[in-house]
Amino acid sequence: MGLLEGKTVLITGGARGQGRAHALASAREGADVVIVDIADQIGTVPYAMAREADLAETVRQVEALDRRALSLVADVRSQAQMDQAVASGIAEFGHIDALIANAGIWTQGQFWELTDEQWQDMLDVNLTGVWRSAKAVAPHMIERQAGSIVLISSVNGLEGGPTFAHYTAAKHGVVGLMRTIALELAPHGIRCNTIHPGAIRTPMTDHQGAWDMFAGHPGGTEADMIEGGYHYGALKGTTFLPPEVIANAALYLNSDLAAAVTGVTLPVDAGHLVLPGVNGAPVR
């Protein structure tokens, strides 16, 4: 018996990266999955976002684990689309036991130079989209008097982030949202927690803009990103982490192992948040 045997997990931003890792980890532990992704580009995002082919590949990998997957193109910025995604998942599998609100974007800019569009897109996806996702599953979970909601924040939900104030503000907002959801849904037997990823290697972080940030100048390389990652965490031998480490944390929170865990902010960051700044002498 897997940790999620007989359960259904809905994952937003599930086409690739952390979202795919969540789908596969849930499936390996016995869950069927509802995978939601916009599968399109948002204008202010400088890197290529997932497409329907990525969504199809996640489904293929889940089915290779002998679990069922329902893929849906939907935008977390639309309540109607998220409500329909939940309804479709219930129609397909009969119930939704857990939500992983993973969909997110990342862009950069000094706070006084951010455009209205950059600010609004960030909050619409990374904060309002999380609220809409939780709002969509809540009535079903309340009816069943059970459920687990995992909201993906960031270490920047617990500390500042220079050159991405809009991202930091949204991720801090997710923490406040989580704490309120945990309070409001506790009487219904529903838990809510946040995960705070550190430096995770996904298409959102592995592109020229991110390389330049870690290099500290234009023309950065993948090697600059990896070197920067060594200085980001405290644990020996860690640079950018694979998305599976976040999926494992969500797996724990959605399982009965965490039956008494709610309202928790869980960093998965190789010790980044305990550092007094950066790690000046990383041990490789």
XYZ file of N, CA, C and O in Angstrom, residues 91-240:
600
model
N -15.850 14.204 -11.403
C -16.601 13.370 -12.339
C -15.770 12.166 -12.788
O -16.305 11.065 -12.984
N -14.467 12.367 -12.957
C -13.590 11.293 -13.442
C -13.240 10.285 -12.353
O -13.253 9.071 -12.577
N -12.926 10.782 -11.156
C -12.393 9.907 -10.111
C -13.292 9.777 -8.883
O -13.005 8.963 -8.011
N -14.341 10.595 -8.795
C -15.280 10.491 -7.685
C -14.974 11.380 -6.506
O -15.871 11.705 -5.726
N -13.730 11.794 -6.371
C -13.340 12.618 -5.218
C -11.977 13.232 -5.488
O -11.182 12.711 -6.278
N -11.700 14.333 -4.792
C -10.369 14.942 -4.771
C -9.960 15.044 -3.308
O -10.642 15.679 -2.497
N -8.866 14.411 -2.987
C -8.427 14.318 -1.598
C -7.357 15.342 -1.241
O -7.190 15.673 -0.065
N -6.609 15.799 -2.248
C -5.516 16.718 -1.965
C -5.327 17.680 -3.132
O -5.558 17.328 -4.288
N -4.916 18.873 -2.798
C -4.549 19.895 -3.777
C -3.098 20.280 -3.558
O -2.686 20.529 -2.417
N -2.328 20.327 -4.647
C -1.000 20.937 -4.611
C -1.069 22.152 -5.530
O -1.083 22.018 -6.753
N -1.159 23.332 -4.930
C -1.245 24.583 -5.693
C 0.171 25.011 -6.050
O 0.823 25.764 -5.322
N 0.636 24.508 -7.193
C 2.029 24.632 -7.587
C 2.267 25.674 -8.679
O 3.383 26.160 -8.833
N 1.243 26.016 -9.451
C 1.436 26.912 -10.602
C 2.069 28.227 -10.168
O 1.627 28.856 -9.199
N 3.102 28.633 -10.885
C 3.770 29.881 -10.540
C 4.667 30.364 -11.659
O 5.068 29.596 -12.546
N 4.987 31.645 -11.621
C 5.906 32.258 -12.578
C 6.956 33.043 -11.805
O 6.795 33.323 -10.614
N 8.035 33.409 -12.504
C 9.114 34.181 -11.882
C 9.684 35.148 -12.907
O 10.035 34.738 -14.020
N 9.712 36.412 -12.558
C 10.332 37.429 -13.405
C 11.149 38.355 -12.501
O 11.045 38.287 -11.275
N 11.944 39.221 -13.110
C 12.837 40.076 -12.343
C 12.665 41.549 -12.700
O 12.208 41.882 -13.790
N 13.069 42.402 -11.763
C 13.066 43.839 -11.975
C 13.110 44.560 -10.649
O 12.510 44.100 -9.673
N 13.842 45.665 -10.574
C 13.809 46.492 -9.367
C 12.372 46.953 -9.129
O 11.649 47.245 -10.067
N 11.974 47.035 -7.861
C 10.556 47.251 -7.583
C 10.023 48.534 -8.214
O 8.869 48.601 -8.632
N 10.880 49.572 -8.298
C 10.398 50.833 -8.860
C 10.381 50.820 -10.387
O 9.871 51.737 -11.003
N 10.932 49.772 -10.979
C 10.961 49.667 -12.436
C 9.976 48.637 -12.985
O 9.788 48.557 -14.199
N 9.349 47.876 -12.111
C 8.374 46.884 -12.568
C 7.201 47.575 -13.246
O 6.712 48.610 -12.777
N 6.742 47.007 -14.329
C 5.554 47.548 -14.986
C 4.299 47.081 -14.262
O 4.324 46.097 -13.507
N 3.212 47.767 -14.501
C 1.935 47.333 -13.945
C 1.612 45.904 -14.377
O 1.076 45.117 -13.598
N 1.949 45.575 -15.621
C 1.649 44.245 -16.152
C 2.481 43.172 -15.441
O 1.958 42.098 -15.098
N 3.767 43.462 -15.197
C 4.608 42.500 -14.479
C 4.076 42.252 -13.072
O 4.001 41.101 -12.607
N 3.741 43.315 -12.384
C 3.218 43.198 -11.025
C 1.911 42.416 -11.016
O 1.729 41.480 -10.231
N 0.998 42.781 -11.911
C -0.320 42.165 -11.889
C -0.282 40.700 -12.295
O -0.940 39.856 -11.673
N 0.497 40.365 -13.333
C 0.613 38.962 -13.735
C 1.157 38.114 -12.596
O 0.684 36.996 -12.347
N 2.163 38.648 -11.899
C 2.770 37.895 -10.806
C 1.764 37.615 -9.697
O 1.617 36.471 -9.237
N 1.065 38.646 -9.260
C 0.099 38.429 -8.185
C -1.086 37.589 -8.651
O -1.601 36.756 -7.887
N -1.501 37.772 -9.902
C -2.641 37.005 -10.411
C -2.353 35.511 -10.436
O -3.235 34.695 -10.156
N -1.120 35.142 -10.797
C -0.768 33.717 -10.861
C -0.333 33.191 -9.497
O -0.861 32.192 -8.996
N 0.636 33.864 -8.871
C 1.312 33.299 -7.707
C 0.573 33.484 -6.393
O 0.903 32.804 -5.414
N -0.384 34.364 -6.347
C -1.167 34.542 -5.117
C -2.653 34.342 -5.375
O -3.270 33.445 -4.796
N -3.222 35.136 -6.259
C -4.659 34.991 -6.521
C -4.969 33.619 -7.108
O -5.987 32.993 -6.766
N -4.076 33.109 -7.973
C -4.289 31.775 -8.540
C -4.267 30.693 -7.488
O -4.995 29.692 -7.593
N -3.453 30.858 -6.459
C -3.419 29.909 -5.344
C -4.737 29.966 -4.569
O -5.323 28.935 -4.207
N -5.201 31.183 -4.300
C -6.498 31.349 -3.635
C -7.623 30.722 -4.457
O -8.473 29.997 -3.914
N -7.621 30.968 -5.765
C -8.686 30.411 -6.609
C -8.655 28.880 -6.612
O -9.703 28.223 -6.610
N -7.459 28.316 -6.602
C -7.338 26.855 -6.602
C -7.888 26.275 -5.306
O -8.644 25.292 -5.322
N -7.496 26.876 -4.178
C -8.003 26.406 -2.892
C -9.510 26.627 -2.772
O -10.239 25.769 -2.250
N -9.965 27.761 -3.260
C -11.399 28.067 -3.233
C -12.194 27.040 -4.022
O -13.304 26.654 -3.641
N -11.608 26.573 -5.132
C -12.317 25.621 -5.989
C -12.503 24.261 -5.318
O -13.536 23.611 -5.499
N -11.492 23.807 -4.549
C -11.598 22.475 -3.942
C -12.281 22.497 -2.584
O -12.766 21.458 -2.114
N -12.343 23.657 -1.934
C -12.832 23.716 -0.555
C -14.247 23.171 -0.375
O -14.475 22.374 0.546
N -15.240 23.559 -1.195
C -16.594 23.041 -0.951
C -16.676 21.518 -0.998
O -17.368 20.892 -0.172
N -15.956 20.900 -1.944
C -15.948 19.437 -2.047
C -15.305 18.816 -0.816
O -15.819 17.824 -0.265
N -14.184 19.380 -0.362
C -13.521 18.841 0.818
C -14.364 19.043 2.073
O -14.411 18.173 2.949
N -15.027 20.190 2.159
C -15.905 20.440 3.309
C -17.048 19.423 3.322
O -17.410 18.887 4.383
N -17.597 19.144 2.176
C -18.680 18.147 2.089
C -18.202 16.771 2.564
O -18.933 16.051 3.249
N -16.958 16.445 2.249
C -16.402 15.149 2.633
C -15.781 15.177 4.027
O -15.407 14.138 4.566
N -15.615 16.379 4.594
C -15.015 16.550 5.920
C -13.609 15.929 5.985
O -13.214 15.323 6.987
N -12.859 16.142 4.914
C -11.490 15.632 4.855
C -10.773 16.271 3.683
O -11.394 16.669 2.698
N -9.454 16.344 3.796
C -8.666 16.856 2.677
C -7.361 17.464 3.145
O -7.177 17.799 4.322
N -6.445 17.603 2.191
C -5.160 18.240 2.447
C -4.889 19.238 1.328
O -5.047 18.913 0.147
N -4.485 20.439 1.701
C -4.151 21.488 0.746
C -2.699 21.898 0.992
O -2.334 22.278 2.108
N -1.888 21.778 -0.045
C -0.485 22.183 0.028
C -0.282 23.345 -0.940
O -0.545 23.219 -2.139
N 0.162 24.458 -0.416
C 0.422 25.645 -1.220
C 1.928 25.796 -1.389
O 2.671 25.800 -0.398
N 2.378 25.917 -2.632
C 3.814 26.063 -2.872
C 4.176 27.544 -2.806
O 3.786 28.337 -3.660
N 4.917 27.898 -1.772
C 5.435 29.256 -1.613
C 6.886 29.258 -2.097
O 7.174 28.808 -3.201
N 7.798 29.746 -1.304
C 9.216 29.858 -1.655
C 9.960 30.285 -0.404
O 9.347 30.785 0.555
N 11.285 30.114 -0.400
C 12.045 30.752 0.678
C 11.800 32.251 0.658
O 11.909 32.920 1.697
N 11.439 32.785 -0.516
C 11.118 34.212 -0.606
C 9.734 34.534 -0.069
O 9.313 35.685 -0.120
N 9.052 33.532 0.452
C 7.863 33.776 1.257
C 8.208 33.983 2.715
O 7.351 34.328 3.527
N 9.512 33.790 3.051
C 9.975 33.931 4.426
C 11.140 34.904 4.557
O 11.574 35.197 5.670
N 11.657 35.385 3.421
C 12.744 36.356 3.425
C 12.591 37.251 2.193
O 11.806 36.956 1.287
N 13.349 38.334 2.167
C 13.298 39.234 1.026
C 13.964 38.640 -0.200
O 14.719 37.669 -0.115
N 13.671 39.261 -1.351
C 14.263 38.803 -2.598
C 14.587 39.976 -3.505
O 13.710 40.469 -4.212
N 15.823 40.465 -3.503
C 16.159 41.613 -4.344
C 15.997 41.291 -5.818
O 16.369 40.212 -6.270
N 15.448 42.232 -6.541
C 15.119 42.203 -7.979
C 13.861 41.422 -8.304
O 13.539 41.260 -9.473
N 13.143 40.986 -7.287
C 11.828 40.405 -7.586
C 10.862 40.635 -6.424
O 10.368 39.721 -5.794
N 10.588 41.923 -6.171
C 9.688 42.306 -5.088
C 8.290 41.743 -5.296
O 7.612 41.365 -4.322
N 7.836 41.706 -6.547
C 6.486 41.215 -6.828
C 6.367 39.727 -6.507
O 5.356 39.275 -5.958
N 7.411 38.951 -6.815
C 7.432 37.526 -6.493
C 7.460 37.335 -4.974
O 6.716 36.526 -4.414
N 8.315 38.098 -4.309
C 8.439 38.007 -2.856
C 7.143 38.388 -2.159
O 6.711 37.732 -1.207
N 6.501 39.443 -2.646
C 5.221 39.855 -2.051
C 4.162 38.774 -2.218
O 3.412 38.462 -1.281
N 4.099 38.184 -3.408
C 3.109 37.137 -3.661
C 3.373 35.923 -2.778
O 2.434 35.353 -2.190
N 4.635 35.515 -2.672
C 4.950 34.317 -1.906
C 4.759 34.538 -0.403
O 4.394 33.608 0.318
N 5.010 35.768 0.094
C 4.656 36.080 1.477
C 3.144 36.013 1.655
O 2.643 35.533 2.682
N 2.412 36.504 0.664
C 0.955 36.455 0.735
C 0.419 35.051 0.829
O -0.597 34.793 1.507
N 1.083 34.102 0.168
C 0.658 32.707 0.226
C 0.722 32.176 1.659
O -0.127 31.382 2.080
N 1.698 32.641 2.432
C 1.813 32.195 3.827
C 0.612 32.672 4.644
O 0.008 31.903 5.397
N 0.263 33.952 4.501
C -0.903 34.458 5.209
C -2.178 33.755 4.788
O -3.052 33.443 5.622
N -2.296 33.491 3.491
C -3.462 32.750 2.985
C -3.510 31.363 3.604
O -4.572 30.911 4.066
N -2.382 30.665 3.624
C -2.335 29.320 4.192
C -2.776 29.312 5.647
O -3.573 28.457 6.063
N -2.264 30.256 6.432
C -2.585 30.249 7.859
C -4.072 30.470 8.095
O -4.667 29.885 9.009
N -4.675 31.298 7.257
C -6.111 31.540 7.393
C -6.914 30.331 6.921
O -7.899 29.944 7.567
N -6.515 29.736 5.801
C -7.202 28.521 5.331
C -7.107 27.427 6.389
O -8.097 26.733 6.677
N -5.917 27.266 6.979
C -5.747 26.239 8.014
C -6.708 26.464 9.173
O -7.308 25.504 9.693
N -6.875 27.717 9.581
C -7.800 28.027 10.676
C -9.251 27.784 10.282
O -10.025 27.185 11.042
N -9.606 28.226 9.090
C -11.014 28.139 8.691
C -11.453 26.717 8.349
O -12.635 26.373 8.523
N -10.522 25.893 7.869
C -10.900 24.545 7.463
C -10.621 23.481 8.522
O -11.077 22.342 8.390
N -9.893 23.827 9.565
C -9.610 22.854 10.624
C -10.878 22.240 11.221
O -10.918 21.023 11.462
N -11.942 23.021 11.446
C -13.163 22.409 11.988
C -13.796 21.374 11.059
O -14.668 20.605 11.485
N -13.373 21.364 9.794
C -13.905 20.399 8.828
C -12.929 19.246 8.575
O -13.131 18.442 7.651
N -11.874 19.174 9.382
C -10.931 18.085 9.236
C -9.992 18.230 8.056
O -9.393 17.248 7.606
N -9.845 19.446 7.558
C -9.017 19.701 6.371
C -7.758 20.445 6.805
O -7.831 21.434 7.539
N -6.622 19.979 6.310
C -5.333 20.575 6.666
C -4.819 21.449 5.529
O -5.122 21.211 4.363
N -4.007 22.449 5.879
C -3.376 23.315 4.870
C -1.987 23.713 5.356
O -1.830 24.116 6.518
N -0.999 23.563 4.470
C 0.385 23.871 4.793
C 1.073 24.491 3.576
O 0.585 24.367 2.452
N 2.205 25.157 3.815
C 3.018 25.658 2.711
C 4.352 24.943 2.668
O 4.901 24.548 3.702
N 4.885 24.805 1.448
C 6.256 24.352 1.241
C 7.038 25.530 0.668
O 6.536 26.280 -0.174
N 8.281 25.666 1.124
C 9.122 26.799 0.735
C 10.387 26.299 0.050
O 11.419 26.093 0.694
N 10.318 26.086 -1.273
C 11.498 25.613 -1.996
C 12.625 26.627 -1.968
O 12.400 27.838 -2.030
N 13.846 26.104 -1.897
C 15.026 26.928 -2.092
C 15.378 26.969 -3.565
O 14.517 27.204 -4.418
N 16.631 26.718 -3.887
C 17.079 26.741 -5.288
C 16.763 25.393 -5.933
O 17.423 24.396 -5.649
N 15.742 25.373 -6.762
C 15.291 24.157 -7.419
C 15.524 24.298 -8.922
O 15.180 25.327 -9.516
N 16.069 23.265 -9.523
C 16.383 23.336 -10.952
C 15.179 22.893 -11.777
O 14.845 21.705 -11.846
N 14.523 23.850 -12.379
C 13.398 23.619 -13.269
C 13.513 24.613 -14.429
O 14.343 25.526 -14.382
N 12.674 24.494 -15.457
C 12.721 25.481 -16.541
C 12.489 26.921 -16.071
O 12.901 27.867 -16.743
N 11.853 27.104 -14.915
C 11.610 28.449 -14.400
C 12.895 29.117 -13.913
O 13.005 30.347 -13.891
N 13.872 28.306 -13.523
C 15.119 28.859 -12.976
C 16.325 28.601 -13.869
O 17.396 29.172 -13.632
N 16.172 27.758 -14.877
C 17.309 27.352 -15.710
C 17.191 28.003 -17.090
O 16.843 27.356 -18.075
N 17.485 29.292 -17.129
C 17.424 30.044 -18.386
C 18.375 31.237 -18.271
O 18.949 31.491 -17.202
N 18.532 31.975 -19.364
C 19.564 33.016 -19.406
C 19.402 34.069 -18.321
O 20.389 34.499 -17.700
N 18.168 34.505 -18.060
C 17.954 35.523 -17.041
C 18.410 35.069 -15.669
O 19.010 35.839 -14.905
N 18.131 33.811 -15.339
C 18.566 33.271 -14.048
C 20.079 33.107 -14.017
O 20.724 33.386 -12.998
N 20.653 32.652 -15.128
C 22.116 32.517 -15.187
C 22.784 33.871 -14.943
O 23.765 33.966 -14.214
N 22.235 34.925 -15.556
C 22.807 36.258 -15.379
C 22.723 36.712 -13.928
O 23.650 37.346 -13.400
N 21.609 36.395 -13.255
C 21.433 36.802 -11.869
C 22.491 36.154 -10.987
O 23.116 36.808 -10.145
N 22.718 34.866 -11.189
C 23.697 34.180 -10.358
C 25.132 34.570 -10.722
O 26.018 34.583 -9.865
N 25.361 34.910 -11.990
C 26.697 35.371 -12.394
C 26.979 36.778 -11.896
O 28.127 37.159 -11.685
N 25.901 37.573 -11.723
C 26.059 38.959 -11.326
C 26.345 39.884 -12.487
O 26.700 41.046 -12.283
N 26.159 39.383 -13.708
C 26.402 40.197 -14.899
C 25.735 39.525 -16.099
O 25.455 38.328 -16.066
N 25.485 40.284 -17.165
C 24.945 39.679 -18.382
C 25.925 38.652 -18.952
O 27.134 38.723 -18.721
N 25.366 37.693 -19.695
C 26.219 36.676 -20.302
C 26.573 35.544 -19.364
O 27.548 34.818 -19.582
N 25.780 35.368 -18.306
C 26.007 34.264 -17.385
C 25.814 32.919 -18.066
O 25.204 32.812 -19.133
N 26.334 31.885 -17.448
C 26.273 30.543 -18.010
C 25.619 29.586 -17.023
O 25.424 29.910 -15.837
N 25.326 28.397 -17.524
C 24.794 27.353 -16.654
C 25.762 27.059 -15.517
O 25.350 26.845 -14.369
N 27.061 27.087 -15.807
C 28.059 26.844 -14.773
C 27.995 27.910 -13.676
O 28.200 27.608 -12.493
N 27.703 29.166 -14.054
C 27.539 30.225 -13.048
C 26.367 29.929 -12.130
O 26.433 30.157 -10.915
N 25.280 29.426 -12.709
C 24.111 29.085 -11.909
C 24.457 27.974 -10.911
O 24.119 28.073 -9.713
N 25.128 26.926 -11.382
C 25.485 25.814 -10.504
C 26.414 26.279 -9.390
O 26.244 25.923 -8.214
N 27.396 27.126 -9.730
C 28.309 27.655 -8.716
C 27.557 28.504 -7.699
O 27.796 28.398 -6.481
N 26.636 29.337 -8.188
C 25.837 30.133 -7.269
C 25.018 29.261 -6.335
O 24.834 29.591 -5.153
N 24.531 28.142 -6.843
C 23.745 27.233 -6.020
C 24.530 26.665 -4.855
O 23.980 26.455 -3.767
N 25.826 26.423 -5.052
C 26.657 25.922 -3.955
C 26.722 26.918 -2.802
O 26.857 26.539 -1.635
N 26.640 28.191 -3.119
C 26.705 29.228 -2.087
C 25.330 29.533 -1.480
O 25.236 30.320 -0.547
N 24.289 28.914 -2.008
C 22.923 29.225 -1.582
C 22.495 28.405 -0.375
O 21.745 28.868 0.476
N 22.968 27.145 -0.310
C 22.564 26.267 0.783
C 23.673 26.058 1.790
O 24.821 26.459 1.586
N 23.329 25.391 2.896
C 24.300 25.102 3.948
C 24.792 23.658 3.886
O 25.930 23.383 4.274
N 23.977 22.743 3.403
C 24.332 21.335 3.432
C 25.453 21.005 2.446
O 25.466 21.499 1.313
N 26.328 20.165 2.883
C 27.453 19.719 2.065
C 26.969 19.152 0.723
O 26.022 18.375 0.659
N 27.652 19.585 -0.338
C 27.432 18.982 -1.647
C 26.171 19.398 -2.363
O 25.801 18.791 -3.369
N 25.472 20.434 -1.887
C 24.203 20.812 -2.505
C 24.337 22.096 -3.306
O 24.865 23.095 -2.827
N 23.846 22.043 -4.510
C 23.673 23.228 -5.336
C 22.178 23.280 -5.661
O 21.355 23.086 -4.765
N 21.813 23.537 -6.905
C 20.394 23.505 -7.246
C 19.848 22.102 -7.022
O 20.451 21.105 -7.441
